[in-house]
Coordinates of C-alpha atoms in Angstrom, one line a residue:
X1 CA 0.0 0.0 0.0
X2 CA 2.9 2.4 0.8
X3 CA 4.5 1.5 -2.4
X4 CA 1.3 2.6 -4.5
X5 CA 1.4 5.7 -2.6
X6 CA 4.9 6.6 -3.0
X7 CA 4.5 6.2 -7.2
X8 CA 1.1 8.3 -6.8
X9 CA 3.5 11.3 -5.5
X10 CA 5.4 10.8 -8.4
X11 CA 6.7 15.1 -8.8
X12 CA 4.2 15.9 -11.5
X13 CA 7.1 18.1 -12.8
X14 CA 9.3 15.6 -13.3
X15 CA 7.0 13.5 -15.2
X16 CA 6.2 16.4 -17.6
X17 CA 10.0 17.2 -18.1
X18 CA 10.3 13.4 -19.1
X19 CA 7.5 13.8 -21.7
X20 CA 8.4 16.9 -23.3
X21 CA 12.3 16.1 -23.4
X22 CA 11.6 12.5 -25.3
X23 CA 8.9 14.4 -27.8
X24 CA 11.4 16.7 -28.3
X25 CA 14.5 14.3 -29.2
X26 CA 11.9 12.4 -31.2
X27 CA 11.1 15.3 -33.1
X28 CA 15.1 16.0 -33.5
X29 CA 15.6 12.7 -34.7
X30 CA 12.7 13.5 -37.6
X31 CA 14.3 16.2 -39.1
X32 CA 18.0 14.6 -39.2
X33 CA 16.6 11.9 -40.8
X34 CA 15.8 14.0 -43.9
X35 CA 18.9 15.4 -43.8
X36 CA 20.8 12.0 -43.1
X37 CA 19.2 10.4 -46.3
X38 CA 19.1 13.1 -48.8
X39 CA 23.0 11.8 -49.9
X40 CA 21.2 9.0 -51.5
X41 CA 17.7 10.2 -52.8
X42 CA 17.8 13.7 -52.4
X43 CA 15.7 16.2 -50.4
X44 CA 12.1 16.6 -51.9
X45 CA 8.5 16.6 -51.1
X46 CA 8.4 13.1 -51.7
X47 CA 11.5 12.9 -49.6
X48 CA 9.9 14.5 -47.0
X49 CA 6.3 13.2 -47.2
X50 CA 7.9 9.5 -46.8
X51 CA 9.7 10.3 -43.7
X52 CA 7.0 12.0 -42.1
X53 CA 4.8 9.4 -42.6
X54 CA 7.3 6.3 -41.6
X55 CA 7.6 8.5 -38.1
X56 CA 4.0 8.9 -37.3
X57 CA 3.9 5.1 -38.4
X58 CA 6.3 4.3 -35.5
X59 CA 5.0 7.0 -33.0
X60 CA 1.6 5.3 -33.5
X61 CA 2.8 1.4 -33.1
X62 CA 4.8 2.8 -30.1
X63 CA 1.7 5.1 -28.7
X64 CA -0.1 1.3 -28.8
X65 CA 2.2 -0.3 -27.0
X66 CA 3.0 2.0 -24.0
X67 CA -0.9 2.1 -24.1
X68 CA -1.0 -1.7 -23.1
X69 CA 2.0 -1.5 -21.1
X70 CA 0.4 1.8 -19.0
X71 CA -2.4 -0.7 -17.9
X72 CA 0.1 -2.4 -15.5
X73 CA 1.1 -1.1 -12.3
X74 CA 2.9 2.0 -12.1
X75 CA 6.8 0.8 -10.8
X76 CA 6.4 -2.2 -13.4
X77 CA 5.3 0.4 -16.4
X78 CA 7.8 2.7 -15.5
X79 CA 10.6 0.2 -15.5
X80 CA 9.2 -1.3 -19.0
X81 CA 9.6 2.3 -20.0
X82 CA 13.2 2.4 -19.5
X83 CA 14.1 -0.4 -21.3
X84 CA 12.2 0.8 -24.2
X85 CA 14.0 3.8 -24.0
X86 CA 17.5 2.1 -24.2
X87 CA 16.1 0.4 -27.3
X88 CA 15.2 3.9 -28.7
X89 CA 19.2 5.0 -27.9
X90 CA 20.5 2.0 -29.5
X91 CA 18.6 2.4 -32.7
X92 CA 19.0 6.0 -32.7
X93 CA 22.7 5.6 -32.3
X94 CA 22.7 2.8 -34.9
X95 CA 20.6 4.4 -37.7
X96 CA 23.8 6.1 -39.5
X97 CA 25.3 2.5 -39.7
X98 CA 22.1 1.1 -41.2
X99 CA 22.3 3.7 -43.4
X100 CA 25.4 3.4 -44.8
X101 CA 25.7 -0.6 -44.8
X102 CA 22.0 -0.8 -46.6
X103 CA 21.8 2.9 -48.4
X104 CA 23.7 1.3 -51.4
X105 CA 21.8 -2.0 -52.5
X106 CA 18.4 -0.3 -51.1
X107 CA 19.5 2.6 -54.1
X108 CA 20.1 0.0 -56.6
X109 CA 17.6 -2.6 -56.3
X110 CA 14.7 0.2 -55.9
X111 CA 14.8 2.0 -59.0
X112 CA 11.4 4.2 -58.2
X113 CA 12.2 7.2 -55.7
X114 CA 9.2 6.8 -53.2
X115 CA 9.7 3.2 -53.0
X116 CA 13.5 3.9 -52.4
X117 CA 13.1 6.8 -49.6
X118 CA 10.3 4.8 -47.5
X119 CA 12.6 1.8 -48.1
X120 CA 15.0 4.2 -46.4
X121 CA 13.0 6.0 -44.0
X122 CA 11.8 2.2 -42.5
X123 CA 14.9 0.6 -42.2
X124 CA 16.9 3.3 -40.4
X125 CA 14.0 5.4 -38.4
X126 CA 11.2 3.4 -37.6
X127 CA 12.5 1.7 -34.6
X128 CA 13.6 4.7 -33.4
X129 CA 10.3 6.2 -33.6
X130 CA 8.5 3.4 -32.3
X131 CA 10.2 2.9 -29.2
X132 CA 10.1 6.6 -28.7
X133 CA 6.6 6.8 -29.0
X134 CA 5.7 4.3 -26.4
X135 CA 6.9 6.4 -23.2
X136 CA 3.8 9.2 -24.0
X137 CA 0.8 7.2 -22.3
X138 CA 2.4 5.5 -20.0
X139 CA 3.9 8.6 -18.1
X140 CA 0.8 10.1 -19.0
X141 CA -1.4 7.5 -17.1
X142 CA 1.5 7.9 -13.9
X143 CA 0.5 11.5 -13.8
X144 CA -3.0 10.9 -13.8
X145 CA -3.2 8.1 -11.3
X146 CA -4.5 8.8 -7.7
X147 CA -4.0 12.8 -8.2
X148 CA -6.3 15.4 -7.6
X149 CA -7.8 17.1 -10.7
X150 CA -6.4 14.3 -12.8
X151 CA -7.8 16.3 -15.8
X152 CA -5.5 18.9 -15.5
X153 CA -2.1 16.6 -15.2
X154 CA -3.8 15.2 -18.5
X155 CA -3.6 18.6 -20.0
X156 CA 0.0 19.3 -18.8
X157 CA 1.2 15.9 -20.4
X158 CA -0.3 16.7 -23.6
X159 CA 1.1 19.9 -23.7
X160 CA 4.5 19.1 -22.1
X161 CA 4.9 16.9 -25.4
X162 CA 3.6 19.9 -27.8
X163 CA 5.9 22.1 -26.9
X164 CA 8.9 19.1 -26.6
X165 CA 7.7 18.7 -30.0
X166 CA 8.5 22.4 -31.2
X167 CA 11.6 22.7 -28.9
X168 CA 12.8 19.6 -30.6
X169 CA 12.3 21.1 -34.3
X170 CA 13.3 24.1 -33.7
X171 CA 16.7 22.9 -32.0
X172 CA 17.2 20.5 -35.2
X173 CA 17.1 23.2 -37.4
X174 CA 19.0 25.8 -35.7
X175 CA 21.6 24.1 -33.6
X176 CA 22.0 20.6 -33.5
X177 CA 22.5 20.1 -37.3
X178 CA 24.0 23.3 -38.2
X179 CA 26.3 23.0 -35.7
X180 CA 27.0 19.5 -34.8
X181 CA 26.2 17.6 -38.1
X182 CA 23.5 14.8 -38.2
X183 CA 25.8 11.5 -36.7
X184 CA 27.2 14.1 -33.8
X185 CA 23.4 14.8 -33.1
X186 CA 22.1 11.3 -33.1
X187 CA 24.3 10.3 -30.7
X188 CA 23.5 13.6 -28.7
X189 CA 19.8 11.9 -28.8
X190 CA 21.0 8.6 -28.2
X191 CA 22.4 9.8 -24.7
X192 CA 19.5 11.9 -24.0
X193 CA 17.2 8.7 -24.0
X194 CA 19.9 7.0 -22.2
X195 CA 19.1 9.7 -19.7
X196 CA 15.2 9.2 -19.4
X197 CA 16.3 5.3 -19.3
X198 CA 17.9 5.9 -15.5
X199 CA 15.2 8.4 -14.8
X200 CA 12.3 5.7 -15.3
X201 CA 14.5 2.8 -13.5
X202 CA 14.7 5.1 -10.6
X203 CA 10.9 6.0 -10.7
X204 CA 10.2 2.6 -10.9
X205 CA 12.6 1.3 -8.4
X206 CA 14.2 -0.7 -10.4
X207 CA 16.3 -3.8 -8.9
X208 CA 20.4 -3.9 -8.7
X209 CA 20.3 -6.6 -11.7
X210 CA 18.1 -4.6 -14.0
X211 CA 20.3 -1.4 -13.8
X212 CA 23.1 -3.6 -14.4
X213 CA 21.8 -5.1 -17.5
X214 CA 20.6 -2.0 -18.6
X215 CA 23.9 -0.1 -18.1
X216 CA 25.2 -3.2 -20.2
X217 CA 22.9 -1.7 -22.9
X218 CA 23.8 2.0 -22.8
X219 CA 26.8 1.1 -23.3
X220 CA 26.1 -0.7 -26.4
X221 CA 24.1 2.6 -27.4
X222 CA 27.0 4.4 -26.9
X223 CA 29.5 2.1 -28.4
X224 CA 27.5 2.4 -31.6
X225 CA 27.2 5.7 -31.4
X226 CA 31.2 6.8 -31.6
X227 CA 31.6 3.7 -34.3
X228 CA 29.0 5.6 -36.0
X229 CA 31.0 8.6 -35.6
X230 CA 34.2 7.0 -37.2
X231 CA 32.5 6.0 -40.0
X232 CA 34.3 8.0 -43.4
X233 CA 32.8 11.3 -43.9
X234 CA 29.8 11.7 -46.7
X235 CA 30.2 15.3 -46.9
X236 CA 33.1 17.5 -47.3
X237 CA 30.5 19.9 -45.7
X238 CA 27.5 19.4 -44.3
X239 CA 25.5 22.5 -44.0
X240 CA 22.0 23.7 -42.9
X241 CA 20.9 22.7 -46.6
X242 CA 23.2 20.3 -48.0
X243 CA 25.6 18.3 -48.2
X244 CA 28.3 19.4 -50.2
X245 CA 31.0 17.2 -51.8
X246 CA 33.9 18.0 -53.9
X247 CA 35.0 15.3 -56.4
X248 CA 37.8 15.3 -58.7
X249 CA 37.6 14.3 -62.5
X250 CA 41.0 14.9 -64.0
X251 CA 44.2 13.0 -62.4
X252 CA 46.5 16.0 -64.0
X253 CA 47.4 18.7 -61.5
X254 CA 48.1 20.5 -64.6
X255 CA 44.4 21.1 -65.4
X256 CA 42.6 20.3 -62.6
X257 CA 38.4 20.0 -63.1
X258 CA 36.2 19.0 -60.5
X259 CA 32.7 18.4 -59.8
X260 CA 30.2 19.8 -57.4
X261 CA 27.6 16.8 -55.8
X262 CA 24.7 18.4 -53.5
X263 CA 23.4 15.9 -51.2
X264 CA 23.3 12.7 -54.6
X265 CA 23.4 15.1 -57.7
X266 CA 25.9 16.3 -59.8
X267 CA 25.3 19.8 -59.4
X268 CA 28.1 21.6 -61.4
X269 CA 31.7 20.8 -63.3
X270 CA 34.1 23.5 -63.4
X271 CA 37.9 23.6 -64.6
X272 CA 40.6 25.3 -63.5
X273 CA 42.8 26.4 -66.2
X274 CA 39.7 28.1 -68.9
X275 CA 36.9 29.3 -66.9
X276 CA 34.9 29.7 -70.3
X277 CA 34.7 26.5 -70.8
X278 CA 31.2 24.5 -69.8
X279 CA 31.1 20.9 -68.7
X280 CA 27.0 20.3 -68.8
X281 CA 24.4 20.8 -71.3
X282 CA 22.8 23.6 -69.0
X283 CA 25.6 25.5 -68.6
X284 CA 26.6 25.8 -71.8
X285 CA 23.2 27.3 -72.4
X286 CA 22.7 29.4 -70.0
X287 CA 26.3 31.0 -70.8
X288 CA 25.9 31.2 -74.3
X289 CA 22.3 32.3 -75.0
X290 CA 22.3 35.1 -72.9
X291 CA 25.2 36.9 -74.4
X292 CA 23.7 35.9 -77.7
X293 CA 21.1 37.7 -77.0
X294 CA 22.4 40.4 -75.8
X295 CA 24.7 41.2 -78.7
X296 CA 27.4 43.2 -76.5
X297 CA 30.3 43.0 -74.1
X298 CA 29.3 43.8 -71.0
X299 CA 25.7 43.6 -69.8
X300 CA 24.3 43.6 -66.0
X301 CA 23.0 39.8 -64.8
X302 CA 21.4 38.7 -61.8
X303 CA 21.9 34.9 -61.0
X304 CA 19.4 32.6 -59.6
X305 CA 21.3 29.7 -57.6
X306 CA 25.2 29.7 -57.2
X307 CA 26.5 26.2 -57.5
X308 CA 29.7 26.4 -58.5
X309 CA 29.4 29.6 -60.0
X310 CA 30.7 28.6 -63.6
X311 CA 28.3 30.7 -65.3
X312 CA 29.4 34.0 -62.9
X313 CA 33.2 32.9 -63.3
X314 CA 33.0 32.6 -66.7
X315 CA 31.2 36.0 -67.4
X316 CA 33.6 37.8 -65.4
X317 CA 36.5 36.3 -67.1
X318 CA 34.8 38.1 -70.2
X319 CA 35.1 41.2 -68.4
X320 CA 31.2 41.3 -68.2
X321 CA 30.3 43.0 -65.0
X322 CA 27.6 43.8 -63.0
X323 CA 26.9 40.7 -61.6
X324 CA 25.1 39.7 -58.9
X325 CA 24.1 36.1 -57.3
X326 CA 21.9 34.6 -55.1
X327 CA 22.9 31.9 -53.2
X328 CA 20.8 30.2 -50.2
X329 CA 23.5 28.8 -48.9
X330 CA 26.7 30.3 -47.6
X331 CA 28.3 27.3 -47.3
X332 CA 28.0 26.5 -51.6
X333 CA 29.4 30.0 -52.0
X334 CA 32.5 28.7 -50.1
X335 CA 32.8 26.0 -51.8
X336 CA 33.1 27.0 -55.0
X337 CA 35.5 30.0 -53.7
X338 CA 37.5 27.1 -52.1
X339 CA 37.6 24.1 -54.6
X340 CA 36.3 25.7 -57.6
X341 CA 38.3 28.7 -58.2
X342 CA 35.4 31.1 -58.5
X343 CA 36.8 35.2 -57.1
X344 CA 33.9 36.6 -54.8
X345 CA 35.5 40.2 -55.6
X346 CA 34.2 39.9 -59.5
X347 CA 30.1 40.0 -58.3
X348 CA 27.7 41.0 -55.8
X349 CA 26.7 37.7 -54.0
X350 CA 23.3 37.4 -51.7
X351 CA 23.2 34.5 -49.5
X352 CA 19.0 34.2 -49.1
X353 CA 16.4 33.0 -51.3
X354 CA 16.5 34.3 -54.6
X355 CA 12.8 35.4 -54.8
X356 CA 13.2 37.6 -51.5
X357 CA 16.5 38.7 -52.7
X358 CA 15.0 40.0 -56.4
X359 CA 11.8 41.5 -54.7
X360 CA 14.2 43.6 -52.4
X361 CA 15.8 44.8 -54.8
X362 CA 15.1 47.9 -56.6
X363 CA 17.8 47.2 -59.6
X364 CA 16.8 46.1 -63.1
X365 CA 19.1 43.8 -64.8
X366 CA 19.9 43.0 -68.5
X367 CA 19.8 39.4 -68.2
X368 CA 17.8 37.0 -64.9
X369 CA 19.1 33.7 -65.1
X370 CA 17.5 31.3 -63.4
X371 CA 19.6 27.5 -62.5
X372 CA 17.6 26.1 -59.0
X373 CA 16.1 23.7 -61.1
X374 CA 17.0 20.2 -59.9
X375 CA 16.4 16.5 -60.3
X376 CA 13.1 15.9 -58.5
X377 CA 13.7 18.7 -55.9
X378 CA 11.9 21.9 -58.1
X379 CA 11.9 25.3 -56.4
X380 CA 7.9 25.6 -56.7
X381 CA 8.4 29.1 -55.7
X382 CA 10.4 29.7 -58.5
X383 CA 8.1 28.7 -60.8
X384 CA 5.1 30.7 -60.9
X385 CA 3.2 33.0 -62.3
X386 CA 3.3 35.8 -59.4
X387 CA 7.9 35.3 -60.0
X388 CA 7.8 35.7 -63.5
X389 CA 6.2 38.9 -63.0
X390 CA 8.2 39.8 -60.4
X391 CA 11.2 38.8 -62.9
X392 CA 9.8 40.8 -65.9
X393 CA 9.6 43.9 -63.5
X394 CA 13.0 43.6 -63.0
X395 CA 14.4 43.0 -66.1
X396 CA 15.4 46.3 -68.7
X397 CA 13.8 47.3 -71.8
X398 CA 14.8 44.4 -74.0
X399 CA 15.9 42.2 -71.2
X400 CA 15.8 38.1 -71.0
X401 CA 15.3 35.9 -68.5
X402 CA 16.9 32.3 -69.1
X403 CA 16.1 29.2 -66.8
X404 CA 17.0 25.6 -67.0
X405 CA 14.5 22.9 -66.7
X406 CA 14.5 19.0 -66.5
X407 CA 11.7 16.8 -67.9
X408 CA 11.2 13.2 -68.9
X409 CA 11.0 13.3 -73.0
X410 CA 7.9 10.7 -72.6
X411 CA 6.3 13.1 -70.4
X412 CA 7.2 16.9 -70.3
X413 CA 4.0 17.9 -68.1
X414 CA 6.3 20.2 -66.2
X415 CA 8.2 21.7 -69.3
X416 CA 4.4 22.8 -70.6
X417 CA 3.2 23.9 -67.2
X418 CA 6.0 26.5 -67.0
X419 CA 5.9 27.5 -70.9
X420 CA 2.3 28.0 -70.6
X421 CA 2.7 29.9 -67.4
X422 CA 5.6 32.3 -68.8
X423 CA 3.8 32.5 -71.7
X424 CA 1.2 34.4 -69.6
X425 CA 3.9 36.5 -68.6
X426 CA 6.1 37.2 -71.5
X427 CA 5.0 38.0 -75.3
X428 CA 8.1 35.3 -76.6
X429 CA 9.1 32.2 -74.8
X430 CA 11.2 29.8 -76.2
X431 CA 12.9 26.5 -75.3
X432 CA 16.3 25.2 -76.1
X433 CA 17.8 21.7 -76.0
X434 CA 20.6 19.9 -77.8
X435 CA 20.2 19.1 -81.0
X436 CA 19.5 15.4 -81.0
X437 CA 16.5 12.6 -81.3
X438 CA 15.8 12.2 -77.9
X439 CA 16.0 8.7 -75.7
X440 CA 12.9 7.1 -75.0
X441 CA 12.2 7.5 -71.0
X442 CA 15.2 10.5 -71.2
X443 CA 15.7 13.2 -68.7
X444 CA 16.5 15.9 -70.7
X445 CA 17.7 19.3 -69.8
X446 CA 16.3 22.3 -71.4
X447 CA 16.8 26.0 -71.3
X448 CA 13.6 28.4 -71.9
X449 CA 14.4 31.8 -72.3
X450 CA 11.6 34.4 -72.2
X451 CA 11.6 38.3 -73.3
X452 CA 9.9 40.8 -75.5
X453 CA 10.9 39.3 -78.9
X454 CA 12.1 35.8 -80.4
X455 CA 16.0 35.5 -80.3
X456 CA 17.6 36.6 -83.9
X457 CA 18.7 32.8 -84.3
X458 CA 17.4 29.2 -84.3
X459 CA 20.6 27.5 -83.2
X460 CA 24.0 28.0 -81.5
X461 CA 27.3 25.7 -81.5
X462 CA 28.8 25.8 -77.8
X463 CA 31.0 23.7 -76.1
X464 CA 30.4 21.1 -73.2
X465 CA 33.3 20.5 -72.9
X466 CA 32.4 18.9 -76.7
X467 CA 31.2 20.4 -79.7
X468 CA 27.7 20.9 -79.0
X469 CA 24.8 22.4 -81.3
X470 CA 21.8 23.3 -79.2
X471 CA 18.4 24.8 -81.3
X472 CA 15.3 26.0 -80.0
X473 CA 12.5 23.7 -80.7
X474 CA 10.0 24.9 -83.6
X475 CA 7.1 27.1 -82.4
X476 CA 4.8 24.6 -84.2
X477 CA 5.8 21.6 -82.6
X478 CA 6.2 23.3 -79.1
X479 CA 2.3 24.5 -79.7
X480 CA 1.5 21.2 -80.5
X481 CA 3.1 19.5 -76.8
X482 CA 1.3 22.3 -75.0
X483 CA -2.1 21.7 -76.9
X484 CA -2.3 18.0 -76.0
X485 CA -1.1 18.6 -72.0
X486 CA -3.6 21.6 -72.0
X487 CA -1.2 22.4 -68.7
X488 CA -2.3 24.9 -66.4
X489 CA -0.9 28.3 -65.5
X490 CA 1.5 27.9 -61.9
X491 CA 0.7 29.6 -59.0
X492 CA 1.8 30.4 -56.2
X493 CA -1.7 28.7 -54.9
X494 CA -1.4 25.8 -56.6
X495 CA 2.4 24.8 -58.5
X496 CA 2.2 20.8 -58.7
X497 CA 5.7 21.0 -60.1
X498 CA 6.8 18.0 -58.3
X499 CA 3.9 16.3 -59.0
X500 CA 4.3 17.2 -62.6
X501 CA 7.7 15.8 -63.0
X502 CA 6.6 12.4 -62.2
X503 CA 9.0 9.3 -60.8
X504 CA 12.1 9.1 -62.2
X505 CA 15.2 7.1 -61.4
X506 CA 16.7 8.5 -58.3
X507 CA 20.3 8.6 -58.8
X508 CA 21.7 10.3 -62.3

């Protein structure tokens, strides 16, 4: 009788504290995940959806459990409670080696990107969810039990794991991964439910052999934890965006060329030794229409995305000035100062979104070019029909604005959306591609560049690095794709983009 007294008078504090500091490690633990697994699928809606959903999945299984386990006597609950809790730390601590042991043939053997990422999501988060999801009723029901106004402690609990659940976003996003990276903060997590593990043996008084066994297994948490740690590095930097990796492509120190990879794509390729010189389709394009259009030597540009800033480099190597760029992240733009040779002194460089950064500013500019386009992660944003206008505001009498696009040839939904929704903007929109019959099920890159008046040539020779000729597809034939998609203009109400692009391989 004394005994179910003493766990009545449980500090009500103390029980809330518990709650709201596993909802918010839980929480923590969400948001690394998406940036733990973007390396290998990238960082999209989909990406994002799956996770989301493969969390809730093991919250609910785990809300289940601790439901059935919260019918037992308090002590007993409590002690069940802290063994699930050193499950959750060694899972937690063990989902970077899952990831990289299983990332590889998961990647391979899945071809389709939803069934890769929740492939993903499972095998390296769902424990860790589940088991940290079961201590939420069962610390709820030891609040509630013989207390006065039991209703409000019920009230506290829920709330306690609100607000853990905001604290623990909110720390993700602007400490732990920023500053620690995502393995660092696992383990952080993985010690925090080691924590709440000796908390809910001592609330449950556990005996001298349980808190032996279960020191037995924080240590195995922790042991897993710092292997996971050793692990070789994914990214050369890992930043509050991306993860940024530098790899080289030519052996001769002579001519060195190297190539940009954010989180799994190959983002840019940029030599040393000519900095005129374009290594992808896109690039080529959007370096050479623009001064083709523009007919002159210098010209003033504003840059959508920075990458590794070959277009930029490659202008002011021209002597073209009056360049400015807008980068997201800082940590791109030192990159491509660092390992890609690119001189922050030659332009004007804004680390924010490019959309905020073009609507502050009052400036007009000769040429926009627009290259956040990427693999299945489109900037939806970026895309509609409120930007465009915001871009032909901003451009000069007889401006252009050029942006790169990738579409499935089978498919091209999204290449018609944005035509059609440029075209609503702009009296002359055309898009260029290479010059070639395209592969069945290809992912093609195109350019669309939209002004005042059609450009005063069908076709351009460029190099990438090859001898390239890229043409601008016939008006007729471009009317007759956007006739049988009958694609809708983009909003910023309603801009499917992602959903227009459709599954494609993950990895390029």
């Amino acid at each position: 009788m004394t005994k179910q007294i003493e766990r009545a008078l449980i500090p009500l504090w103390l029980l809330i504290f518990l709650q709201a500091g596993i909802s918010a490690s839980s929480l923590v633990v969400e948001i690394v995940a998406g940036r733990m697994i973007a390396p290998y699928v990238g960082m999209s809606l989909y990406t994002w959806t799956s996770i989301i959903a493969v969390v809730l999945a093991g919250f609910s299984v785990g809300h289940w459990w601790g439901g059935r386990i919260a019918a037992q006597a308090t002590d007993r609950a409590l002690r069940i409670t802290g063994w699930t809790m050193i499950a959750a730390a060694c899972t937690t601590a063990g989902a970077t080696v899952l990831l990289r042991a299983f990332a590889g043939p998961v990647v391979e053997n899945l071809q389709h990107p939803l069934a890769a990422i929740t492939a993903l999501s499972t095998l390296a988060f769902f424990l860790p969810s589940l088991f940290a999801g079961v201590p939420a009723p069962i610390l709820t029901v030891a609040a509630m039990r013989e207390r006065d106004q039991s209703e409000r402690a019920l009230g506290a609990m829920f709330a306690a794991g609100a607000i853990g659940a905001i604290a623990g976003t909110l720390l993700a996003g602007f400490l732990f991964v920023p500053w620690f990276g995502s393995v660092t903060t696992l383990l952080v997590i993985a010690a925090v439910y080691g924590i709440a593990a000796l908390v809910c043996f001592w609330l449950g008084a556990a005996s001298r052999r349980e808190v032996l066994v279960s020191t037995a297994g924080l240590c195995l948490a922790f042991l897993t934890g710092l292997g996971a740690l050793h692990l070789p590095t994914i990214c050369d930097r890992e930043s509050s965006y991306y993860c940024l990796r530098t790899i080289a492509l030519s052996d001769d120190p002579q001519d060195p060329v190297r190539l940009m990879v954010v989180d799994h794509l190959a983002h840019g390729i940029s030599g040393r030794e000519d900095p005129r010189l374009m290594y992808t389709d896109h690039a080529a394009m959007l370096d050479a229409l623009p001064r083709m259009r523009m007919g002159r030597r210098d010209f003033t540009s504003f840059h959508i995305g920075g990458g590794t800033y070959s277009v930029p480099r490659a202008w002011a190597d021209r002597g073209i000035s009056g360049i400015t760029i807008a980068e997201i992240d800082p940590e791109v733009t030192a990159t491509a100062i660092d390992t890609f040779w690119f001189d922050p002194t030659t332009a004007t460089i804004v680390h924010g979104d490019a959309r905020l950064a073009l609507r502050n500013s009052a400036q007009q500019f000769d040429v926009i070019v627009g290259d956040a386009f990427t693999d299945i992660a489109a900037p939806e944003h970026l895309v509609t029909q409120e930007f465009f206008s915001l871009v032909s505001d901003r451009l000069t009498p007889g401006g252009i604005f050029a942006m790169n696009l990738i579409d499935n040839v089978d498919r091209l939904d999204a290449l018609a959306a944005v035509v059609t929704t440029l075209r609503a903007v702009f009296p002359s929109v055309e898009v260029w591609t290479e010059a070639s019959t395209p592969i069945p099920n290809e992912r093609r890159v195109f350019v669309l560049v939209a002004s005042a008046t059609d450009s005063p040539v069908s076709a351009i020779d460029a190099l990438a690095p090859e001898p390239i000729r890229f043409q601008a597809l016939e008006p007729a034939f471009l009317n007759g794709i956007l006739a049988q998609k009958n694609a809708r203009i983009l909003t910023d109400n309603h801009a499917p983009l992602t959903h227009l692009m459709g599954f494609d391989p993950v990895i390029d």
